[in-house]
XYZ file of C-alpha atoms in Angstrom:
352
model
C -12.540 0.164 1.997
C -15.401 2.083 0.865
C -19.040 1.752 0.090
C -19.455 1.013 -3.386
C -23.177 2.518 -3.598
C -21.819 5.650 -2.258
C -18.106 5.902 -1.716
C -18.654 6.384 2.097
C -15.556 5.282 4.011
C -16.574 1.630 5.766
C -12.981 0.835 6.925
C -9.548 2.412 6.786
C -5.975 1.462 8.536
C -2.716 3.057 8.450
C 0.523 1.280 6.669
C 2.679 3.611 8.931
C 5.296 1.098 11.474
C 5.342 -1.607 8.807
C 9.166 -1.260 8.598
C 9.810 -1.882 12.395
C 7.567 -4.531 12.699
C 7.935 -6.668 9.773
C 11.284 -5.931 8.183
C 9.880 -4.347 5.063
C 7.110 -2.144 3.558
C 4.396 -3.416 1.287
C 4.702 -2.526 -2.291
C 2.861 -2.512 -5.374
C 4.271 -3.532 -8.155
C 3.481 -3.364 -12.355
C 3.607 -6.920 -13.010
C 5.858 -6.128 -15.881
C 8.279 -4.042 -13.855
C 8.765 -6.947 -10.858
C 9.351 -9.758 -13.996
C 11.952 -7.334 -16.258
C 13.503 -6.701 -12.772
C 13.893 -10.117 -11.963
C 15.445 -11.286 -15.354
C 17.825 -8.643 -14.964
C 18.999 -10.173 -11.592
C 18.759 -13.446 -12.760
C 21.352 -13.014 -16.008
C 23.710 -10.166 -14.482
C 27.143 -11.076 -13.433
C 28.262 -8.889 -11.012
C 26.415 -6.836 -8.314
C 24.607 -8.633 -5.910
C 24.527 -11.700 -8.157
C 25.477 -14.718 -6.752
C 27.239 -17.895 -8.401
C 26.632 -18.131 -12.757
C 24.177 -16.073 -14.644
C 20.995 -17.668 -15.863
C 20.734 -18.275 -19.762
C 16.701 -17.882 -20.410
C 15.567 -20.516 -23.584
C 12.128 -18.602 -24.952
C 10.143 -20.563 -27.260
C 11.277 -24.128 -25.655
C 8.298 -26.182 -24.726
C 8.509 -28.791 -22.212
C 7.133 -31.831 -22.939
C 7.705 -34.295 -19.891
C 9.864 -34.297 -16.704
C 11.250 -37.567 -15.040
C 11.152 -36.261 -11.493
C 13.279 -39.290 -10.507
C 16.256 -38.364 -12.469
C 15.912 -34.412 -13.306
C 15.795 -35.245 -17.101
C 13.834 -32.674 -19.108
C 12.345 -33.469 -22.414
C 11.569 -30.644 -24.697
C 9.034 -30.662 -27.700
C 11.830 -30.838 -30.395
C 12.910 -34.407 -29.048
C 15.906 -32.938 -27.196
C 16.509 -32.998 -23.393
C 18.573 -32.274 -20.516
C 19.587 -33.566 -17.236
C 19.780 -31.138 -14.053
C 20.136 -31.758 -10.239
C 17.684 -29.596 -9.528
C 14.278 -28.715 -11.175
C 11.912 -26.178 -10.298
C 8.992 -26.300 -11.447
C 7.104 -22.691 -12.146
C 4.438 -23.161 -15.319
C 1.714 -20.902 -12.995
C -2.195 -22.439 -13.161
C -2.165 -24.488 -15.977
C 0.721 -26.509 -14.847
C 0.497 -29.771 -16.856
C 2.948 -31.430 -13.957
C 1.462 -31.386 -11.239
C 0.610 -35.413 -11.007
C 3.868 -35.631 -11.984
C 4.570 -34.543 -8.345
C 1.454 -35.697 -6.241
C 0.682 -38.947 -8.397
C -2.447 -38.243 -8.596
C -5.108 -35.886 -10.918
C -5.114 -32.229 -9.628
C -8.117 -30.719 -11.601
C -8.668 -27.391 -12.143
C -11.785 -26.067 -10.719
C -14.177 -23.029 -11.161
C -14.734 -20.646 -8.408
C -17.495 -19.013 -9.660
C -15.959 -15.502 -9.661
C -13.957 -13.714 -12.272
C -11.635 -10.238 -12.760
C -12.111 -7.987 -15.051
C -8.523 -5.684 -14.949
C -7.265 -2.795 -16.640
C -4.629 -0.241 -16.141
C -6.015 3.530 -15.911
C -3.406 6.547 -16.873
C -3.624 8.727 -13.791
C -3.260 12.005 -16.502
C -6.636 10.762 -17.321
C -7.792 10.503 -14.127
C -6.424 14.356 -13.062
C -8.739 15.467 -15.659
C -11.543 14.558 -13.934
C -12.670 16.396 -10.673
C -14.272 14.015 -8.745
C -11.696 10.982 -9.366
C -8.474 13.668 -8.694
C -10.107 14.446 -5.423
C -9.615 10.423 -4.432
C -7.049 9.762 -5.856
C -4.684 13.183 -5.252
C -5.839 13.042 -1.181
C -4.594 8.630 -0.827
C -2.334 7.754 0.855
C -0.129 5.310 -0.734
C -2.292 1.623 -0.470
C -5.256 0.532 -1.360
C -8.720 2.079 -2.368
C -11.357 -0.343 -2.535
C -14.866 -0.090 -3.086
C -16.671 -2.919 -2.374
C -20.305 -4.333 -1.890
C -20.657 -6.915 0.547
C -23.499 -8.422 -0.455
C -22.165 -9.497 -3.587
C -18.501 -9.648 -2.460
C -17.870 -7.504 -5.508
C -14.441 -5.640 -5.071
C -12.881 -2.989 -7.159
C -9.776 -3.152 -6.089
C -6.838 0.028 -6.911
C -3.370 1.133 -6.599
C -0.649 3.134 -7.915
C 1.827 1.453 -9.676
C 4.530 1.784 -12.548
C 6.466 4.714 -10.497
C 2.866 6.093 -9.807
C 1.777 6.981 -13.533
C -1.001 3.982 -13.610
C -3.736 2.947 -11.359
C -4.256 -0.961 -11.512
C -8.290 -1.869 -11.463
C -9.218 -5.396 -10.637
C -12.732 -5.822 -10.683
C -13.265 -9.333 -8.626
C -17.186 -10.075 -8.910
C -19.561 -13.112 -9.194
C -19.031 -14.728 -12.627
C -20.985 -13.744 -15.045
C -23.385 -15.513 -17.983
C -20.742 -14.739 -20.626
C -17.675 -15.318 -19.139
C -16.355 -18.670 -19.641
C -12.642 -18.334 -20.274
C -10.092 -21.348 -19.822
C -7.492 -21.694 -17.731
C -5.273 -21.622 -21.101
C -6.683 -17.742 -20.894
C -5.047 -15.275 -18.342
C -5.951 -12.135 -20.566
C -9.106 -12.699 -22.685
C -10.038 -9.483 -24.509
C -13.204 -8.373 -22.975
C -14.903 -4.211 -23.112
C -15.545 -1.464 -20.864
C -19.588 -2.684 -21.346
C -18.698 -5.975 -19.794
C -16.494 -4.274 -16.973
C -19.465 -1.656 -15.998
C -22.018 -4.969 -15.977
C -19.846 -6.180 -13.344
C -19.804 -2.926 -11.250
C -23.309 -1.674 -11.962
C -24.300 -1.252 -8.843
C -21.078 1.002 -7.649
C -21.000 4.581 -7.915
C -21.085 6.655 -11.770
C -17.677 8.016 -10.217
C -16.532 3.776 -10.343
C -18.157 3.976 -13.851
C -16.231 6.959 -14.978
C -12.577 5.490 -13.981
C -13.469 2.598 -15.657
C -14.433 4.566 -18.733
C -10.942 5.863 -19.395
C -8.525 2.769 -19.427
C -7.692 2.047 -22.584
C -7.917 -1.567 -22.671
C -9.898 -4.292 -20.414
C -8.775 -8.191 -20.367
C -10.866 -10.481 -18.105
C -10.067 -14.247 -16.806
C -12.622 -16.205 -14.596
C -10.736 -17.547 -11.109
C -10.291 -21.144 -10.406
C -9.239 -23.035 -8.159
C -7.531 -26.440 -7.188
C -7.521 -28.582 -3.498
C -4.141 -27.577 -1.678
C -1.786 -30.572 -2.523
C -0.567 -33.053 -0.694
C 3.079 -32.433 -0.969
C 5.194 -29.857 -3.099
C 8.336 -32.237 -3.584
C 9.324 -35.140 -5.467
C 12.465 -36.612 -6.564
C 14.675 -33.616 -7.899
C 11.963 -31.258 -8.342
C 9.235 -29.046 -6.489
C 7.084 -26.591 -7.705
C 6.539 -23.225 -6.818
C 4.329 -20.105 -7.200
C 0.454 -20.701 -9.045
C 1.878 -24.419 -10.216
C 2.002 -25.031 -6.105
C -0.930 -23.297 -5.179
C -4.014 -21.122 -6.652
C -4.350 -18.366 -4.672
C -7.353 -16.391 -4.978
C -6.959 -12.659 -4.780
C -8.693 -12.378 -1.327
C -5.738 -11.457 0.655
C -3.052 -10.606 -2.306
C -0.813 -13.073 -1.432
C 0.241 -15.459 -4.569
C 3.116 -12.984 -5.198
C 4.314 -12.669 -1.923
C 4.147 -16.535 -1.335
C 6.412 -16.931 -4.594
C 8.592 -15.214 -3.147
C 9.298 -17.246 0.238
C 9.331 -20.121 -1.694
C 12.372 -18.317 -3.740
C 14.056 -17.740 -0.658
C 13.884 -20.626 0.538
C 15.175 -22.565 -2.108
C 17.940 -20.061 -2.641
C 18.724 -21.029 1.627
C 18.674 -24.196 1.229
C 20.671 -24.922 -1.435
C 23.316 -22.137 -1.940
C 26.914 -23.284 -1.711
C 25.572 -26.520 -2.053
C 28.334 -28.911 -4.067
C 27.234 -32.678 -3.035
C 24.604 -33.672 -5.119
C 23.408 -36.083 -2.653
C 22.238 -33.806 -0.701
C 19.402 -32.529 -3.250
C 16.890 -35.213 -2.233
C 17.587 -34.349 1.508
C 17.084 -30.283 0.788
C 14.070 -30.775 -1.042
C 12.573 -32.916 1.442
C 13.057 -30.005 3.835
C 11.475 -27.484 1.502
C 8.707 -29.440 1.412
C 8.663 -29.904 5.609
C 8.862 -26.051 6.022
C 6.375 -24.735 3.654
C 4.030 -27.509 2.530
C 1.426 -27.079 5.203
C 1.500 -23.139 5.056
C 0.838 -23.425 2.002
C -1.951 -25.289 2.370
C -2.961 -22.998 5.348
C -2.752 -19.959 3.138
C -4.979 -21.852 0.126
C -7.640 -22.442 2.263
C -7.677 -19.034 3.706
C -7.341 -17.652 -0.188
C -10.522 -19.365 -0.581
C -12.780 -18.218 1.976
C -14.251 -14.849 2.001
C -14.369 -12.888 5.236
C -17.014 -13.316 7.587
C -18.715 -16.133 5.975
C -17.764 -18.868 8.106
C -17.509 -21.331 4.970
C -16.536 -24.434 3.995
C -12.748 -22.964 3.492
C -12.348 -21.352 6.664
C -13.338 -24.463 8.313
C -10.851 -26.321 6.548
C -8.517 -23.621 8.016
C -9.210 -23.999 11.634
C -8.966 -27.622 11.465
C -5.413 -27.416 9.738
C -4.210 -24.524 11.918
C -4.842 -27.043 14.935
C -2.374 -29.128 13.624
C 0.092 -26.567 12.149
C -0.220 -24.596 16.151
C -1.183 -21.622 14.465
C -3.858 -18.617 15.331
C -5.750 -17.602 13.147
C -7.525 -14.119 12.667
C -11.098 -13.624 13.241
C -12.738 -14.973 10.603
C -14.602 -11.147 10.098
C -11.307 -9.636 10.097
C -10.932 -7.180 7.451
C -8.339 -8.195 4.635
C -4.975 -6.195 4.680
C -6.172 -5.181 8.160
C -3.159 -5.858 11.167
C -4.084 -9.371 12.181
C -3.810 -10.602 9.068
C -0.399 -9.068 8.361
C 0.631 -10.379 11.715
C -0.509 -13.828 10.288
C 1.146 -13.451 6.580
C 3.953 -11.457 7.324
C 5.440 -12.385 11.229
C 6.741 -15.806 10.435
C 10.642 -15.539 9.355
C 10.808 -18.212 6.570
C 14.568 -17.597 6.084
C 15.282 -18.151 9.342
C 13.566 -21.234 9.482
C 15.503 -22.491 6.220
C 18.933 -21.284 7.717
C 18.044 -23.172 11.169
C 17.375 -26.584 8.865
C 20.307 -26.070 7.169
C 21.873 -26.254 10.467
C 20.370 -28.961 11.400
C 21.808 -30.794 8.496
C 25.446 -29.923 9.071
């Protein structure tokens, strides 16, 4: 973390041990790259596949899901009935009442990203940006000004060729896009209104991305429950996570694994009800635990955080200072600690 007036260092930690302690190391990804990758796993048939490769229907718009019996109806008056359906339509979810019962609105947060992907030959030509960029270790540089909580978040992705920018800042006069729009064209004008008060070295990366799409952030109350029925939802149709801690991805992810736990080998369809009602035991509440925290910016002591500490008193968990730097050890303690595959292989256990 650095200064954004000045690019004076305010707060640096190491990513060195992560592999002893947690399992794993953290890794940035080209959003592209992690969903080709996971298509790829998700049709092949041999490798480290398990059980029948997926066949992927583009272009087939769901229309309504009965929850009760696992029927699908598509746009083109066709449908189908599964065991099993995940839900995964991201923000705009249109059934998510189909799951609560109730009206989930979508609401803004005030803030918005600008993002845009910078070549790093473009940045090598440049003096001043090689000298950050060529002396980083691999993570995060972000400069930041607390005042406005206006981030610019970076890091190497795309087998280190590109440098992903996300500008998180205070919404501005202009910027009014839906939550239909996850990539509204904007300019480099709009991004450098954003960051005007950063460093010309902020304004010259900036300057030499090609392209610059903006969306504004919203948000929606944690939901009561993630299950109904024969389906659940996962990923941004569970829960809007804001960027504050990066962890929508990573969330996804356990909620993946746990599904795959819980219901791999599984031949008695009986049993779906029972499995889901488990997923929805083990991650419901840290899900809401994790919304909340999404939501509240470090060292403000808002409305969010206190939502947090009252939850965490009934979940039994601690909780990191609430000026704790993001990314910094407590909160990867927090995030990252807590085995969620064990937990689904010790309730699948309990159901034998």
């Amino acid at each position: 973390m650095v200064n954004g007036a000045n690019l004076e260092p305010m707060w640096k930690d190491s990513f060195d041990g992560l592999m002893d302690k947690y399992g794993s190391t953290i890794n940035h990804y080209h959003r592209v790259d992690l969903h080709r990758t996971l298509r790829e796993m998700a049709q092949e048939s041999s490798g480290a596949a398990k059980g029948k490769p997926a066949t992927i229907r583009l272009a087939t718009k769901v229309r309504e899901v009965d929850v009760g019996d696992g029927v699908i109806g598509f746009d083109d008056g066709t449908s189908v009935r599964k065991d099993l359906v995940v839900i995964a339509d991201g923000i705009k979810s249109r059934f998510v009442s189909y799951i609560t019962g109730q009206d989930e609105p979508l609401v803004r947060n005030g803030r918005s990203v600008y993002r845009c992907l910078v070549p790093f030959n473009e940045i090598n030509k440049e003096a001043r940006l090689r000298e950050i960029f060529q002396r980083q270790a691999p993570g995060f540089w972000v400069p930041f000004t607390p005042t406005s909580a206006t981030y610019v978040v970076t890091y190497p992705c795309h087998s280190n060729s590109v440098l992903n920018v996300a500008l998180i800042h205070p919404s501005l006069p202009h910027q009014i896009s839906s939550p239909d729009s996850w990539h509204e064209p904007a300019t480099i004008e709009n991004a450098l209104e954003a960051v005007k008060a950063h460093h010309t070295t902020i304004h010259e990366l900036i300057a030499k991305t090609p392209d610059v799409r903006a969306h504004t952030l919203f948000r929606r109350e944690p939901l009561s429950r993630l299950t109904r029925g024969k389906a659940v939802l996962v990923g941004d149709a569970a829960h809007i996570l804001q960027p504050t801690h990066a962890q929508g991805g990573t969330m996804a992810v356990e909620e993946g694994v746990v599904l795959e736990i819980l219901f791999s080998g599984l031949s008695d369809r009986r049993q779906v009800l029972r499995r889901l009602e488990a997923y929805n035991e083990l991650l419901s509440k840290r899900v809401q635990l994790t919304q909340y925290l999404s939501d509240s910016l470090p060292g403000r002591g808002d409305i969010a955080r206190r939502k947090a500490e009252s939850l965490a008193l009934e979940t039994g968990d601690d909780l990191p200072a609430d000026d704790s730097m993001q990314f910094s050890e407590p909160w990867r303690d927090f995030f990252y600690r807590r085995d969620v595959m064990q937990d689904a292989e010790d309730a699948v256990k309990g159901m034998i």
